[in-house]
GROMACS .gro file of C-alpha atoms in nm:
model
  261
    1UNK     CA    1   8.279  12.936  -3.633
    2UNK     CA    2   8.248  13.287  -3.771
    3UNK     CA    3   8.559  13.500  -3.730
    4UNK     CA    4   8.562  13.879  -3.712
    5UNK     CA    5   8.631  13.994  -4.068
    6UNK     CA    6   8.866  14.275  -4.167
    7UNK     CA    7   8.862  14.430  -4.514
    8UNK     CA    8   9.194  14.551  -4.650
    9UNK     CA    9   9.079  14.880  -4.797
   10UNK     CA   10   9.381  14.944  -5.017
   11UNK     CA   11   9.299  14.680  -5.284
   12UNK     CA   12   8.930  14.653  -5.187
   13UNK     CA   13   8.684  14.941  -5.238
   14UNK     CA   14   8.929  15.107  -5.477
   15UNK     CA   15   8.627  15.233  -5.674
   16UNK     CA   16   8.561  15.499  -5.409
   17UNK     CA   17   8.769  15.758  -5.218
   18UNK     CA   18   8.979  15.615  -4.936
   19UNK     CA   19   8.796  15.777  -4.647
   20UNK     CA   20   8.460  15.655  -4.781
   21UNK     CA   21   8.581  15.294  -4.763
   22UNK     CA   22   8.537  15.273  -4.386
   23UNK     CA   23   8.162  15.322  -4.408
   24UNK     CA   24   8.136  15.100  -4.715
   25UNK     CA   25   8.311  14.815  -4.535
   26UNK     CA   26   8.088  14.859  -4.231
   27UNK     CA   27   7.777  14.859  -4.449
   28UNK     CA   28   7.893  14.535  -4.610
   29UNK     CA   29   7.924  14.359  -4.275
   30UNK     CA   30   8.293  14.386  -4.189
   31UNK     CA   31   8.385  14.439  -3.825
   32UNK     CA   32   8.728  14.585  -3.905
   33UNK     CA   33   8.934  14.744  -4.178
   34UNK     CA   34   9.308  14.739  -4.235
   35UNK     CA   35   9.541  14.910  -4.478
   36UNK     CA   36   9.906  14.903  -4.583
   37UNK     CA   37  10.095  15.223  -4.508
   38UNK     CA   38  10.014  15.485  -4.247
   39UNK     CA   39  10.270  15.745  -4.354
   40UNK     CA   40  10.068  15.855  -4.657
   41UNK     CA   41   9.744  15.889  -4.458
   42UNK     CA   42   9.585  16.179  -4.267
   43UNK     CA   43   9.561  16.001  -3.933
   44UNK     CA   44   9.308  16.242  -3.786
   45UNK     CA   45   9.083  16.187  -4.088
   46UNK     CA   46   9.133  15.808  -4.066
   47UNK     CA   47   9.035  15.805  -3.700
   48UNK     CA   48   8.730  16.021  -3.767
   49UNK     CA   49   8.618  15.805  -4.060
   50UNK     CA   50   8.647  15.486  -3.857
   51UNK     CA   51   8.465  15.633  -3.559
   52UNK     CA   52   8.188  15.774  -3.777
   53UNK     CA   53   8.140  15.436  -3.945
   54UNK     CA   54   8.160  15.248  -3.616
   55UNK     CA   55   8.424  15.011  -3.749
   56UNK     CA   56   8.749  14.899  -3.589
   57UNK     CA   57   9.097  14.931  -3.736
   58UNK     CA   58   9.276  14.598  -3.727
   59UNK     CA   59   9.616  14.731  -3.827
   60UNK     CA   60   9.868  14.836  -4.089
   61UNK     CA   61  10.235  14.788  -4.177
   62UNK     CA   62  10.473  14.892  -3.903
   63UNK     CA   63  10.799  14.889  -4.097
   64UNK     CA   64  10.905  15.063  -4.413
   65UNK     CA   65  11.259  15.126  -4.537
   66UNK     CA   66  11.441  14.906  -4.287
   67UNK     CA   67  11.494  14.530  -4.250
   68UNK     CA   68  11.494  14.296  -3.951
   69UNK     CA   69  11.770  14.086  -4.108
   70UNK     CA   70  12.017  14.373  -4.149
   71UNK     CA   71  12.199  14.425  -3.817
   72UNK     CA   72  12.301  14.775  -3.922
   73UNK     CA   73  11.933  14.870  -3.942
   74UNK     CA   74  11.848  14.791  -3.579
   75UNK     CA   75  11.840  15.145  -3.443
   76UNK     CA   76  11.652  15.292  -3.740
   77UNK     CA   77  11.413  14.995  -3.764
   78UNK     CA   78  11.308  15.024  -3.400
   79UNK     CA   79  11.286  15.402  -3.422
   80UNK     CA   80  11.042  15.379  -3.713
   81UNK     CA   81  10.851  15.097  -3.544
   82UNK     CA   82  10.792  15.318  -3.241
   83UNK     CA   83  10.648  15.584  -3.473
   84UNK     CA   84  10.419  15.320  -3.623
   85UNK     CA   85  10.305  15.217  -3.276
   86UNK     CA   86  10.228  15.580  -3.194
   87UNK     CA   87  10.026  15.604  -3.516
   88UNK     CA   88   9.835  15.288  -3.421
   89UNK     CA   89   9.759  15.430  -3.077
   90UNK     CA   90   9.642  15.756  -3.235
   91UNK     CA   91   9.386  15.590  -3.463
   92UNK     CA   92   9.294  15.308  -3.225
   93UNK     CA   93   9.445  15.026  -3.434
   94UNK     CA   94   9.499  14.687  -3.271
   95UNK     CA   95   9.827  14.584  -3.434
   96UNK     CA   96  10.108  14.650  -3.677
   97UNK     CA   97  10.255  14.407  -3.928
   98UNK     CA   98  10.631  14.354  -3.953
   99UNK     CA   99  10.849  14.186  -4.216
  100UNK     CA  100  11.200  14.050  -4.256
  101UNK     CA  101  11.289  14.278  -4.547
  102UNK     CA  102  11.209  14.634  -4.641
  103UNK     CA  103  10.946  14.650  -4.916
  104UNK     CA  104  10.928  14.914  -5.186
  105UNK     CA  105  10.655  15.016  -5.428
  106UNK     CA  106  10.433  14.725  -5.523
  107UNK     CA  107  10.579  14.512  -5.246
  108UNK     CA  108  10.911  14.471  -5.426
  109UNK     CA  109  11.185  14.354  -5.189
  110UNK     CA  110  11.433  14.641  -5.170
  111UNK     CA  111  11.744  14.438  -5.082
  112UNK     CA  112  11.792  14.062  -5.110
  113UNK     CA  113  12.103  14.074  -4.886
  114UNK     CA  114  12.287  13.807  -5.081
  115UNK     CA  115  12.606  13.926  -4.914
  116UNK     CA  116  12.481  13.829  -4.566
  117UNK     CA  117  12.492  13.471  -4.439
  118UNK     CA  118  12.182  13.294  -4.311
  119UNK     CA  119  12.338  13.304  -3.965
  120UNK     CA  120  12.363  13.682  -3.967
  121UNK     CA  121  12.011  13.723  -4.109
  122UNK     CA  122  11.850  13.486  -3.859
  123UNK     CA  123  12.037  13.616  -3.555
  124UNK     CA  124  11.968  13.976  -3.651
  125UNK     CA  125  11.597  13.905  -3.692
  126UNK     CA  126  11.574  13.724  -3.360
  127UNK     CA  127  11.765  14.001  -3.181
  128UNK     CA  128  11.538  14.271  -3.320
  129UNK     CA  129  11.221  14.071  -3.257
  130UNK     CA  130  11.310  14.058  -2.888
  131UNK     CA  131  11.301  14.439  -2.891
  132UNK     CA  132  10.982  14.442  -3.098
  133UNK     CA  133  10.814  14.225  -2.835
  134UNK     CA  134  10.914  14.467  -2.560
  135UNK     CA  135  10.772  14.761  -2.754
  136UNK     CA  136  10.450  14.569  -2.816
  137UNK     CA  137  10.410  14.476  -2.451
  138UNK     CA  138  10.478  14.829  -2.329
  139UNK     CA  139  10.248  14.992  -2.584
  140UNK     CA  140   9.962  14.744  -2.598
  141UNK     CA  141   9.992  14.733  -2.977
  142UNK     CA  142  10.035  14.376  -3.104
  143UNK     CA  143  10.302  14.287  -3.360
  144UNK     CA  144  10.241  14.030  -3.632
  145UNK     CA  145  10.542  13.889  -3.819
  146UNK     CA  146  10.451  13.802  -4.178
  147UNK     CA  147  10.626  13.550  -4.404
  148UNK     CA  148  10.575  13.639  -4.772
  149UNK     CA  149  10.572  13.443  -5.094
  150UNK     CA  150  10.898  13.443  -5.286
  151UNK     CA  151  10.759  13.304  -5.611
  152UNK     CA  152  10.529  13.576  -5.735
  153UNK     CA  153  10.508  13.900  -5.536
  154UNK     CA  154  10.812  13.929  -5.308
  155UNK     CA  155  11.110  13.759  -5.472
  156UNK     CA  156  11.413  13.778  -5.243
  157UNK     CA  157  11.225  13.805  -4.913
  158UNK     CA  158  11.409  13.616  -4.640
  159UNK     CA  159  11.118  13.505  -4.421
  160UNK     CA  160  10.927  13.268  -4.646
  161UNK     CA  161  10.792  12.989  -4.424
  162UNK     CA  162  10.551  12.955  -4.136
  163UNK     CA  163  10.779  12.726  -3.939
  164UNK     CA  164  11.065  12.977  -3.912
  165UNK     CA  165  10.832  13.258  -3.807
  166UNK     CA  166  10.635  13.048  -3.557
  167UNK     CA  167  10.941  12.888  -3.400
  168UNK     CA  168  11.092  13.232  -3.340
  169UNK     CA  169  10.777  13.374  -3.183
  170UNK     CA  170  10.747  13.061  -2.966
  171UNK     CA  171  11.104  13.103  -2.845
  172UNK     CA  172  11.047  13.469  -2.764
  173UNK     CA  173  10.724  13.377  -2.589
  174UNK     CA  174  10.547  13.712  -2.590
  175UNK     CA  175  10.166  13.716  -2.619
  176UNK     CA  176  10.204  14.043  -2.810
  177UNK     CA  177  10.434  13.905  -3.083
  178UNK     CA  178  10.271  13.652  -3.313
  179UNK     CA  179  10.269  13.539  -3.677
  180UNK     CA  180  10.055  13.679  -3.955
  181UNK     CA  181   9.959  13.365  -4.147
  182UNK     CA  182   9.875  13.471  -4.501
  183UNK     CA  183   9.704  13.176  -4.668
  184UNK     CA  184   9.775  13.311  -5.018
  185UNK     CA  185  10.147  13.355  -4.955
  186UNK     CA  186  10.185  13.021  -4.784
  187UNK     CA  187   9.995  12.826  -5.051
  188UNK     CA  188  10.249  12.957  -5.300
  189UNK     CA  189  10.552  12.886  -5.080
  190UNK     CA  190  10.474  12.567  -4.892
  191UNK     CA  191  10.120  12.430  -4.938
  192UNK     CA  192  10.001  12.182  -4.670
  193UNK     CA  193   9.773  12.453  -4.537
  194UNK     CA  194   9.565  12.253  -4.291
  195UNK     CA  195   9.862  12.059  -4.152
  196UNK     CA  196  10.052  12.384  -4.103
  197UNK     CA  197   9.757  12.549  -3.930
  198UNK     CA  198   9.723  12.253  -3.696
  199UNK     CA  199  10.091  12.276  -3.598
  200UNK     CA  200  10.124  12.650  -3.554
  201UNK     CA  201   9.781  12.811  -3.498
  202UNK     CA  202   9.872  12.889  -3.138
  203UNK     CA  203  10.126  13.136  -3.279
  204UNK     CA  204   9.889  13.309  -3.520
  205UNK     CA  205   9.798  13.667  -3.435
  206UNK     CA  206   9.620  13.746  -3.761
  207UNK     CA  207   9.514  13.570  -4.082
  208UNK     CA  208   9.519  13.702  -4.438
  209UNK     CA  209   9.300  13.553  -4.709
  210UNK     CA  210   9.316  13.553  -5.088
  211UNK     CA  211   9.291  13.273  -5.343
  212UNK     CA  212   9.559  13.128  -5.570
  213UNK     CA  213   9.626  13.211  -5.848
  214UNK     CA  214   9.539  13.577  -5.893
  215UNK     CA  215   9.508  13.692  -5.529
  216UNK     CA  216   9.133  13.731  -5.567
  217UNK     CA  217   8.844  13.644  -5.337
  218UNK     CA  218   8.791  13.290  -5.202
  219UNK     CA  219   8.627  13.060  -5.456
  220UNK     CA  220   8.814  13.198  -5.756
  221UNK     CA  221   9.113  12.967  -5.729
  222UNK     CA  222   9.249  12.639  -5.596
  223UNK     CA  223   9.226  12.685  -5.218
  224UNK     CA  224   8.948  12.506  -5.031
  225UNK     CA  225   8.865  12.786  -4.791
  226UNK     CA  226   8.586  12.592  -4.623
  227UNK     CA  227   8.849  12.345  -4.503
  228UNK     CA  228   9.092  12.624  -4.411
  229UNK     CA  229   8.840  12.805  -4.192
  230UNK     CA  230   8.726  12.479  -4.034
  231UNK     CA  231   9.088  12.396  -3.951
  232UNK     CA  232   9.148  12.739  -3.799
  233UNK     CA  233   8.847  12.691  -3.572
  234UNK     CA  234   8.943  12.334  -3.484
  235UNK     CA  235   9.295  12.448  -3.399
  236UNK     CA  236   9.167  12.712  -3.157
  237UNK     CA  237   9.222  13.029  -3.357
  238UNK     CA  238   8.988  13.305  -3.237
  239UNK     CA  239   9.141  13.616  -3.392
  240UNK     CA  240   9.049  13.830  -3.689
  241UNK     CA  241   9.062  13.727  -4.055
  242UNK     CA  242   9.177  13.994  -4.296
  243UNK     CA  243   9.068  13.981  -4.658
  244UNK     CA  244   9.374  14.123  -4.834
  245UNK     CA  245   9.276  14.061  -5.194
  246UNK     CA  246   9.218  14.218  -5.532
  247UNK     CA  247   8.856  14.171  -5.640
  248UNK     CA  248   8.837  13.968  -5.959
  249UNK     CA  249   8.570  14.200  -6.098
  250UNK     CA  250   8.422  14.444  -5.846
  251UNK     CA  251   8.441  14.483  -5.471
  252UNK     CA  252   8.067  14.416  -5.450
  253UNK     CA  253   8.110  14.076  -5.614
  254UNK     CA  254   8.410  13.996  -5.396
  255UNK     CA  255   8.212  14.082  -5.082
  256UNK     CA  256   7.934  13.842  -5.187
  257UNK     CA  257   8.191  13.560  -5.200
  258UNK     CA  258   8.359  13.664  -4.875
  259UNK     CA  259   8.036  13.670  -4.678
  260UNK     CA  260   7.958  13.307  -4.762
  261UNK     CA  261   8.241  13.196  -4.536
   0.00000   0.00000   0.00000
């Protein structure tokens, strides 16, 4: 099965100006693009570039300086999330990505919250996710909750495993709140990729792809992406696959590898 492909145009196509990346991704065969932050973008220009290229916008990050696991952040977190949803509606994006912890420059976890118990963190996240689901359902903008690796890129992030994320979204039971399963992050944190996909694919709203080590294109590392994609199809996943990776050499070479899957 061939999934709709989304190019993350922050690390990919970095050789050319940002607004030119929409057409470049379309020319290379991608159906969608995605990016990280919306607050540093000219949204009118983004919308125009996507429409001119005839390419969809899969999504972008919906949170910024606030954390799901900090109960004191609830009001500010949801306020910012609503602004992100409005930005998604403005540019025609399908979804926003949400995280347990606020992330700073380079994806550094801003606060590890060592002073908070697991009970407080988990209950706060569940409480806020209930509100996130309501916002998603009312707006039509999907929310994808992303566990991150805590070994290499996001030390101190609370949500680190697929099981925790998927069990929470199952309990909440909203078709608009799902899990972003990032194969790169989860290979680093937990392995057992195909078994995990088989157990939780019904809760996946989006997939991210990069190889380990290096976070480059498939085929440059240890992950058997042929098996991963076969398992996604066998498990009933029909959504988009986002290629959030840093080309090992050039974007052109990375695209050649991507398009073989």
